[in-house]
Tab-separated table of C-alpha atoms in Angstrom:
chain	number	residue	atom	x	y	z
A	255	MET	CA	91.768	139.925	71.342
A	256	THR	CA	88.986	137.730	69.974
A	257	ILE	CA	89.546	134.609	67.911
A	258	ASP	CA	88.440	136.433	64.759
A	259	GLN	CA	90.880	139.293	65.422
A	260	ALA	CA	93.802	136.987	66.153
A	261	PRO	CA	96.100	136.265	63.178
A	262	LYS	CA	95.409	132.867	61.677
A	263	GLY	CA	97.731	130.213	63.049
A	264	ARG	CA	98.830	132.370	65.998
A	265	ILE	CA	96.688	130.598	68.618
A	266	PRO	CA	97.900	127.345	70.185
A	267	THR	CA	94.909	125.041	70.461
A	268	VAL	CA	96.266	121.658	71.619
A	269	MET	CA	96.123	121.061	75.377
A	270	HIS	CA	98.046	118.278	77.087
A	271	MET	CA	97.155	117.784	80.738
A	272	ARG	CA	98.813	115.435	83.223
A	273	CYS	CA	97.479	114.375	86.623
A	274	PRO	CA	99.589	113.625	89.696
A	275	ASP	CA	101.330	110.258	89.599
A	276	ARG	CA	99.432	107.233	90.951
A	277	LEU	CA	96.097	109.017	90.792
A	278	PRO	CA	93.296	106.479	91.425
A	279	GLU	CA	91.314	105.541	88.322
A	280	GLU	CA	88.101	106.916	89.841
A	281	LEU	CA	89.648	110.381	90.222
A	282	TYR	CA	91.192	110.173	86.757
A	283	ARG	CA	87.725	109.572	85.299
A	284	LEU	CA	86.422	112.613	87.203
A	285	VAL	CA	89.250	114.729	85.773
A	286	LEU	CA	88.342	113.559	82.248
A	287	GLU	CA	84.750	114.626	82.900
A	288	GLN	CA	85.952	118.109	83.829
A	289	LEU	CA	88.054	118.244	80.661
A	290	ALA	CA	85.047	117.121	78.572
A	291	GLU	CA	83.070	120.072	79.987
A	292	LEU	CA	85.796	122.335	78.622
A	293	SER	CA	86.117	120.764	75.162
A	294	PRO	CA	84.159	118.025	73.348
A	295	VAL	CA	87.320	116.742	71.631
A	296	VAL	CA	89.163	114.810	74.364
A	297	GLN	CA	91.652	111.988	73.860
A	298	ALA	CA	92.325	109.988	77.022
A	299	LEU	CA	95.934	108.857	77.542
A	300	PRO	CA	95.705	106.553	80.558
A	301	PRO	CA	96.745	106.234	83.284
A	302	THR	CA	97.218	109.961	84.065
A	303	ALA	CA	97.187	112.127	80.919
A	304	ALA	CA	94.851	113.425	78.205
A	305	LEU	CA	94.744	115.666	75.132
A	306	ALA	CA	92.091	118.200	74.150
A	307	GLU	CA	91.487	120.323	71.040
A	308	LEU	CA	90.530	123.879	72.081
A	309	LYS	CA	89.417	125.477	68.792
A	310	GLY	CA	85.719	125.186	69.522
A	311	ALA	CA	86.171	125.695	73.263
A	312	LEU	CA	87.652	129.183	72.798
A	313	CYS	CA	84.471	130.434	71.132
A	314	TYR	CA	82.099	128.487	73.360
A	315	HIS	CA	83.558	129.774	76.630
A	316	GLY	CA	83.928	133.321	75.334
A	317	VAL	CA	87.582	133.721	76.237
A	318	GLY	CA	88.700	134.958	72.826
A	319	ALA	CA	92.270	133.902	72.144
A	320	ASP	CA	93.174	133.537	75.837
A	321	VAL	CA	94.049	129.829	75.955
A	322	ASP	CA	95.909	130.324	79.235
A	323	ARG	CA	92.583	131.240	80.832
A	324	LEU	CA	91.082	127.914	79.700
A	325	GLY	CA	94.007	126.080	81.247
A	326	GLN	CA	93.571	127.964	84.518
A	327	MET	CA	89.813	127.245	84.471
A	328	LEU	CA	90.454	123.515	84.142
A	329	ARG	CA	93.092	123.575	86.855
A	330	VAL	CA	90.801	125.362	89.321
A	331	ARG	CA	87.858	123.051	88.574
A	332	THR	CA	89.853	119.852	89.047
A	333	LEU	CA	91.519	121.193	92.174
A	334	THR	CA	88.218	122.132	93.818
A	335	ARG	CA	86.088	119.218	92.574
A	336	CYS	CA	88.602	116.358	92.423
A	337	GLY	CA	91.430	117.491	94.700
A	338	ALA	CA	93.961	116.987	91.867
A	339	ASP	CA	96.345	119.770	90.792
A	340	LEU	CA	97.131	119.351	87.104
A	341	ARG	CA	100.152	120.198	85.013
A	342	ILE	CA	98.924	121.667	81.710
A	343	GLY	CA	100.798	122.436	78.522
A	344	ILE	CA	99.213	124.215	75.548
A	345	GLY	CA	100.896	124.414	72.169
A	346	PRO	CA	100.248	124.413	68.418
A	347	THR	CA	100.877	120.648	68.047
A	348	ILE	CA	100.632	117.497	70.122
A	349	SER	CA	104.407	117.156	70.478
A	350	VAL	CA	104.919	120.793	71.565
A	351	ALA	CA	102.056	120.505	74.064
A	352	ALA	CA	103.536	117.260	75.444
A	353	ILE	CA	106.957	118.875	75.908
A	354	SER	CA	105.461	121.979	77.485
A	355	VAL	CA	103.520	119.925	80.051
A	356	ALA	CA	106.800	118.265	80.993
A	357	ALA	CA	108.347	121.719	81.352
A	358	THR	CA	105.761	122.644	83.989
A	359	ALA	CA	107.570	120.233	86.316
A	360	SER	CA	110.784	122.222	85.889
A	361	ALA	CA	111.714	125.635	87.191
A	362	GLN	CA	109.644	127.312	84.459
A	363	VAL	CA	106.418	126.753	86.427
A	364	PRO	CA	106.263	126.201	90.195
A	365	GLU	CA	105.223	122.794	91.538
A	366	PRO	CA	102.939	120.943	91.953
A	367	GLY	CA	100.812	122.078	88.993
A	368	GLY	CA	100.754	124.936	86.530
A	369	VAL	CA	99.948	126.079	82.999
A	370	LEU	CA	102.517	126.747	80.280
A	371	VAL	CA	101.468	128.137	76.887
A	372	VAL	CA	103.771	128.038	73.841
A	373	ALA	CA	102.645	130.265	70.963
A	374	PRO	CA	103.022	128.888	67.401
A	375	ASP	CA	105.294	131.731	66.288
A	376	ARG	CA	107.803	131.036	69.047
A	377	ALA	CA	107.535	127.238	69.244
A	378	ALA	CA	110.748	126.578	67.295
A	379	GLU	CA	112.658	129.135	69.375
A	380	TRP	CA	111.315	127.672	72.618
A	381	LEU	CA	112.197	124.127	71.556
A	382	ALA	CA	115.713	125.040	70.422
A	383	GLY	CA	117.233	125.302	73.900
A	384	LEU	CA	115.812	122.016	75.196
A	385	PRO	CA	117.884	118.814	75.349
A	386	VAL	CA	117.112	116.275	72.627
A	387	GLU	CA	115.840	113.885	75.334
A	388	ALA	CA	112.882	116.245	75.867
A	389	LEU	CA	111.684	115.829	72.282
A	390	HIS	CA	108.567	113.691	72.011
A	391	GLY	CA	109.505	110.307	70.546
A	392	ILE	CA	113.241	110.407	71.341
A	393	GLY	CA	114.230	107.554	73.648
A	394	PRO	CA	117.486	106.993	75.573
A	395	ARG	CA	119.073	104.982	72.766
A	396	GLN	CA	118.299	107.589	70.104
A	397	ALA	CA	119.436	110.395	72.393
A	398	GLY	CA	122.719	108.594	73.057
A	399	LEU	CA	123.305	108.178	69.328
A	400	LEU	CA	122.661	111.885	68.705
A	401	HIS	CA	125.002	112.826	71.566
A	402	ASP	CA	127.749	110.746	69.945
A	403	TYR	CA	127.520	113.065	66.949
A	404	GLY	CA	127.484	116.241	69.048
A	405	ILE	CA	123.739	116.881	68.769
A	406	HIS	CA	122.723	117.754	72.334
A	407	THR	CA	119.832	120.199	71.865
A	408	VAL	CA	116.618	120.277	69.862
A	409	GLY	CA	117.866	123.392	68.044
A	410	LEU	CA	120.944	121.556	66.769
A	411	LEU	CA	118.776	118.644	65.639
A	412	ALA	CA	116.502	121.023	63.714
A	413	ALA	CA	119.530	122.525	61.945
A	414	VAL	CA	120.951	119.194	60.784
A	415	PRO	CA	119.994	118.251	57.185
A	416	ALA	CA	117.092	115.818	56.974
A	417	GLN	CA	119.151	113.185	55.132
A	418	THR	CA	121.742	113.149	57.931
A	419	VAL	CA	119.134	112.671	60.670
A	420	GLN	CA	117.506	109.874	58.682
A	421	ARG	CA	120.860	108.099	58.321
A	422	LEU	CA	121.422	108.351	62.080
A	423	LEU	CA	117.954	107.385	63.336
A	424	GLY	CA	116.445	105.581	60.367
A	425	GLY	CA	114.158	106.852	57.625
A	426	ARG	CA	110.794	107.369	59.299
A	427	ALA	CA	112.124	107.950	62.835
A	428	GLY	CA	114.655	110.498	61.592
A	429	ARG	CA	112.070	112.360	59.527
A	430	LEU	CA	109.642	112.548	62.468
A	431	ALA	CA	112.346	113.640	64.918
A	432	ARG	CA	113.559	116.476	62.677
A	433	ASP	CA	110.014	117.667	61.920
A	434	ARG	CA	109.122	117.739	65.611
A	435	ALA	CA	112.367	119.536	66.412
A	436	ARG	CA	111.174	122.271	64.055
A	437	GLY	CA	107.756	122.376	65.735
A	438	ALA	CA	105.895	120.434	63.005
A	439	ASP	CA	103.526	117.626	63.973
A	440	PRO	CA	100.374	117.082	61.832
A	441	ARG	CA	98.762	114.522	64.169
A	442	PRO	CA	95.225	115.561	65.194
A	443	VAL	CA	93.617	115.073	68.587
A	444	VAL	CA	91.421	111.983	68.119
A	445	PRO	CA	88.446	111.736	70.512
A	446	ARG	CA	88.893	108.656	72.667
A	447	SER	CA	87.287	107.909	76.007
A	448	LEU	CA	88.980	106.082	78.844
A	449	PRO	CA	88.948	102.362	78.045
A	450	ALA	CA	86.504	100.433	80.161
A	451	SER	CA	87.619	97.771	82.600
A	452	ALA	CA	86.115	94.684	84.220
A	453	SER	CA	87.061	93.127	87.528
A	454	VAL	CA	86.253	90.123	89.706
A	455	SER	CA	87.334	89.441	93.264
A	456	CYS	CA	87.064	86.953	96.095
A	457	SER	CA	87.897	86.924	99.800
A	458	PHE	CA	89.063	84.144	102.110
A	459	ALA	CA	87.219	83.222	105.291
A	460	ARG	CA	90.598	82.660	106.947
A	461	HIS	CA	94.096	83.927	106.210
A	462	ALA	CA	95.537	81.883	103.332
A	463	LEU	CA	99.074	81.150	102.187
A	464	ASP	CA	99.981	80.723	98.529
A	465	GLY	CA	99.112	77.127	97.723
A	466	PRO	CA	96.440	74.944	96.098
A	467	ASP	CA	93.525	76.829	97.681
A	468	VAL	CA	94.798	80.238	96.569
A	469	ARG	CA	95.647	79.017	93.065
A	470	SER	CA	92.216	77.405	92.822
A	471	ALA	CA	90.558	80.699	93.811
A	472	LEU	CA	92.654	82.554	91.228
A	473	LEU	CA	91.662	80.051	88.535
A	474	ARG	CA	88.003	80.550	89.441
A	475	LEU	CA	88.450	84.311	88.990
A	476	VAL	CA	90.089	83.740	85.597
A	477	VAL	CA	87.159	81.600	84.438
A	478	GLU	CA	84.612	84.119	85.739
A	479	LEU	CA	86.395	87.088	84.174
A	480	GLY	CA	86.914	85.343	80.837
A	481	ARG	CA	83.234	84.401	80.597
A	482	MET	CA	82.176	87.955	81.483
A	483	LEU	CA	84.406	89.433	78.783
A	484	ARG	CA	83.340	86.981	76.087
A	485	ARG	CA	79.663	87.621	76.818
A	486	ARG	CA	80.313	91.365	76.493
A	487	GLY	CA	82.304	90.874	73.279
A	488	GLN	CA	85.424	92.539	74.722
A	489	SER	CA	89.105	91.650	74.910
A	490	PRO	CA	91.574	93.108	77.442
A	491	GLN	CA	95.012	94.361	76.556
A	492	ALA	CA	96.311	94.139	80.125
A	493	LEU	CA	95.574	92.226	83.320
A	494	THR	CA	96.083	93.526	86.873
A	495	LEU	CA	96.258	91.310	89.961
A	496	THR	CA	95.732	92.866	93.388
A	497	LEU	CA	96.500	90.935	96.578
A	498	SER	CA	95.206	92.025	99.991
A	499	PHE	CA	97.143	90.872	103.041
A	500	ALA	CA	96.312	90.525	106.704
A	501	GLY	CA	96.410	93.996	108.223
A	502	THR	CA	96.379	96.788	105.654
A	503	GLY	CA	98.963	95.583	103.148
A	504	ARG	CA	98.203	95.462	99.410
A	505	TRP	CA	100.217	94.413	96.363
A	506	SER	CA	99.283	95.130	92.765
A	507	LYS	CA	100.978	94.459	89.439
A	508	THR	CA	99.911	94.730	85.797
A	509	HIS	CA	100.882	92.391	82.972
A	510	ARG	CA	100.379	93.499	79.374
A	511	LEU	CA	99.128	90.740	77.102
A	512	PRO	CA	101.023	90.080	73.846
A	513	GLU	CA	97.720	90.696	72.051
A	514	PRO	CA	94.160	91.399	73.237
A	515	SER	CA	92.497	88.165	74.323
A	516	ALA	CA	89.596	87.011	76.503
A	517	HIS	CA	90.457	83.311	76.201
A	518	GLU	CA	90.967	81.414	79.451
A	519	ASP	CA	94.324	80.029	78.277
A	520	ASP	CA	95.793	83.516	77.871
A	521	LEU	CA	94.186	84.996	80.977
A	522	ARG	CA	95.276	82.043	83.130
A	523	ALA	CA	98.887	82.248	81.945
A	524	ALA	CA	98.997	85.992	82.677
A	525	ALA	CA	97.323	85.604	86.094
A	526	TYR	CA	99.697	82.817	87.174
A	527	ARG	CA	102.678	84.850	86.004
A	528	LEU	CA	101.512	87.776	88.124
A	529	MET	CA	101.014	85.519	91.155
A	530	ASP	CA	104.497	84.046	90.718
A	531	ALA	CA	105.914	87.576	90.502
A	532	ALA	CA	104.421	88.399	93.921
A	533	GLY	CA	106.822	85.953	95.604
A	534	LEU	CA	104.465	85.503	98.543
A	535	GLN	CA	106.413	82.950	100.588
A	536	ARG	CA	104.659	83.272	103.986
A	537	GLY	CA	102.434	86.245	103.144
A	538	ARG	CA	98.916	85.774	104.560
A	539	LEU	CA	96.235	86.636	102.007
A	540	THR	CA	92.740	87.872	102.772
A	541	ALA	CA	91.470	88.639	99.229
A	542	LEU	CA	92.272	88.477	95.509
A	543	SER	CA	91.157	90.838	92.764
A	544	LEU	CA	91.664	90.415	89.022
A	545	ARG	CA	91.032	93.349	86.680
A	546	ALA	CA	90.948	93.319	82.868
A	547	GLU	CA	92.055	96.712	81.528
A	548	GLU	CA	92.128	98.639	78.256
A	549	LEU	CA	89.208	96.685	76.848
A	550	CYS	CA	88.594	96.733	73.120
A	551	ASP	CA	85.905	95.323	70.860
A	552	ALA	CA	86.648	91.627	70.351
A	553	GLY	CA	85.464	91.953	66.755
A	554	THR	CA	88.362	94.295	65.967
A	555	VAL	CA	91.050	91.924	67.286
A	556	ALA	CA	93.062	90.266	64.518
A	557	GLN	CA	92.804	86.473	64.428
A	558	GLN	CA	96.253	84.942	64.098
A	559	ILE	CA	96.739	81.800	62.036
A	560	THR	CA	98.173	79.073	64.275
A	561	LEU	CA	99.401	75.539	63.735
A	562	ASP	CA	98.860	74.684	67.404
A	563	HIS	CA	96.073	72.111	67.064
A	564	ALA	CA	95.826	71.592	70.821
A	565	ARG	CA	95.115	75.297	71.376
A	566	GLU	CA	92.577	75.341	68.564
A	567	ALA	CA	90.815	72.394	70.158
A	568	ARG	CA	90.738	74.188	73.541
A	569	LEU	CA	89.216	77.291	71.955
A	570	VAL	CA	86.492	75.181	70.311
A	571	ALA	CA	85.839	73.504	73.661
A	572	GLU	CA	85.752	76.899	75.371
A	573	ALA	CA	82.972	78.091	73.055
A	574	ALA	CA	81.008	74.884	73.722
A	575	VAL	CA	81.475	75.265	77.493
A	576	ASP	CA	80.209	78.856	77.283
A	577	ARG	CA	77.025	77.624	75.600
A	578	VAL	CA	76.547	75.006	78.332
A	579	ARG	CA	76.976	77.630	81.033
A	580	ASP	CA	74.539	79.973	79.318
A	581	LYS	CA	71.913	77.234	79.233
A	582	PHE	CA	72.421	75.451	82.562
A	583	GLY	CA	74.283	77.927	84.775
A	584	ALA	CA	77.866	79.058	85.385
A	585	ASP	CA	78.688	76.384	87.984
A	586	VAL	CA	77.657	73.256	86.097
A	587	ILE	CA	81.042	72.893	84.363
A	588	GLY	CA	84.554	74.189	84.900
A	589	PRO	CA	88.208	73.245	85.417
A	590	ALA	CA	88.696	70.235	87.691
A	591	ALA	CA	91.314	72.090	89.765
A	592	TYR	CA	88.945	74.604	91.290
A	593	ARG	CA	85.938	72.280	91.350
A	594	ALA	CA	87.890	69.727	93.376
A	595	ALA	CA	89.050	72.439	95.792
A	596	SER	CA	85.488	73.713	96.278
């Protein structure tokens, strides 16, 4: 059957793909490249997932209405080129596709990967037998509340009057939950590439314990990373600290910032919090790495009104210091803590 011969609305065109857990970022980017070869409309969902709209891809690849074939094509390409076996769900909406990709990890599709296609005309029937926890957007607290009222499956939730669900879960949340239980979800796939990242690192000539020297090196990385981001006009939404130990040991943890910021005050507080969380004690360090993730355009970040005059003064000083560094070099000025240690 070709796309023109297929009844309108009978072809599921939203693909949700998920990579194996803990896939390195480099491989994840390669997988996104393979997905972009399949469809030009790709929405990255880091760290391991992505969405794609297949309407144009069906015609371009000449597979008619066979969306399962597109899913198998992507799976074979990523397996052979990237060594990653994907789980792929294809449905008429984002929420159905997301639930179907989760179902590929169950007995419906053998591990470790697989493709599951849910046709629009049977989406509601397929959803009906699933537990309410499987519904996209239903968390443990909402699921527990629905269970208290005897609503254990998506089918039961779809049958409950809209006003009742809204009273249980709240107006907007209840309306969304009931609509998705009935297979309705108007959200489009919005093209979005994987957010860029920036990283800085340093190594120690000798094994180092957590102390003034290590904290000084971390502060230097914070200053270097902050300056790099401000020059690029970007603000990170998360910060990741990676510690390398003597031997082959590594430790890594990510801290999400309350709001995107490239200011040294905010980056330093997050970096020190991550270092404290490592609880090094007698761990011998060989290197530090600090990565700013989920970068966004600094011009799009909302500026909060603050009554903290000391912070405002530091931000003014930070801008002046950046101008000094641009004119005379990065090492002519900086925090006394790391300059004294150097």
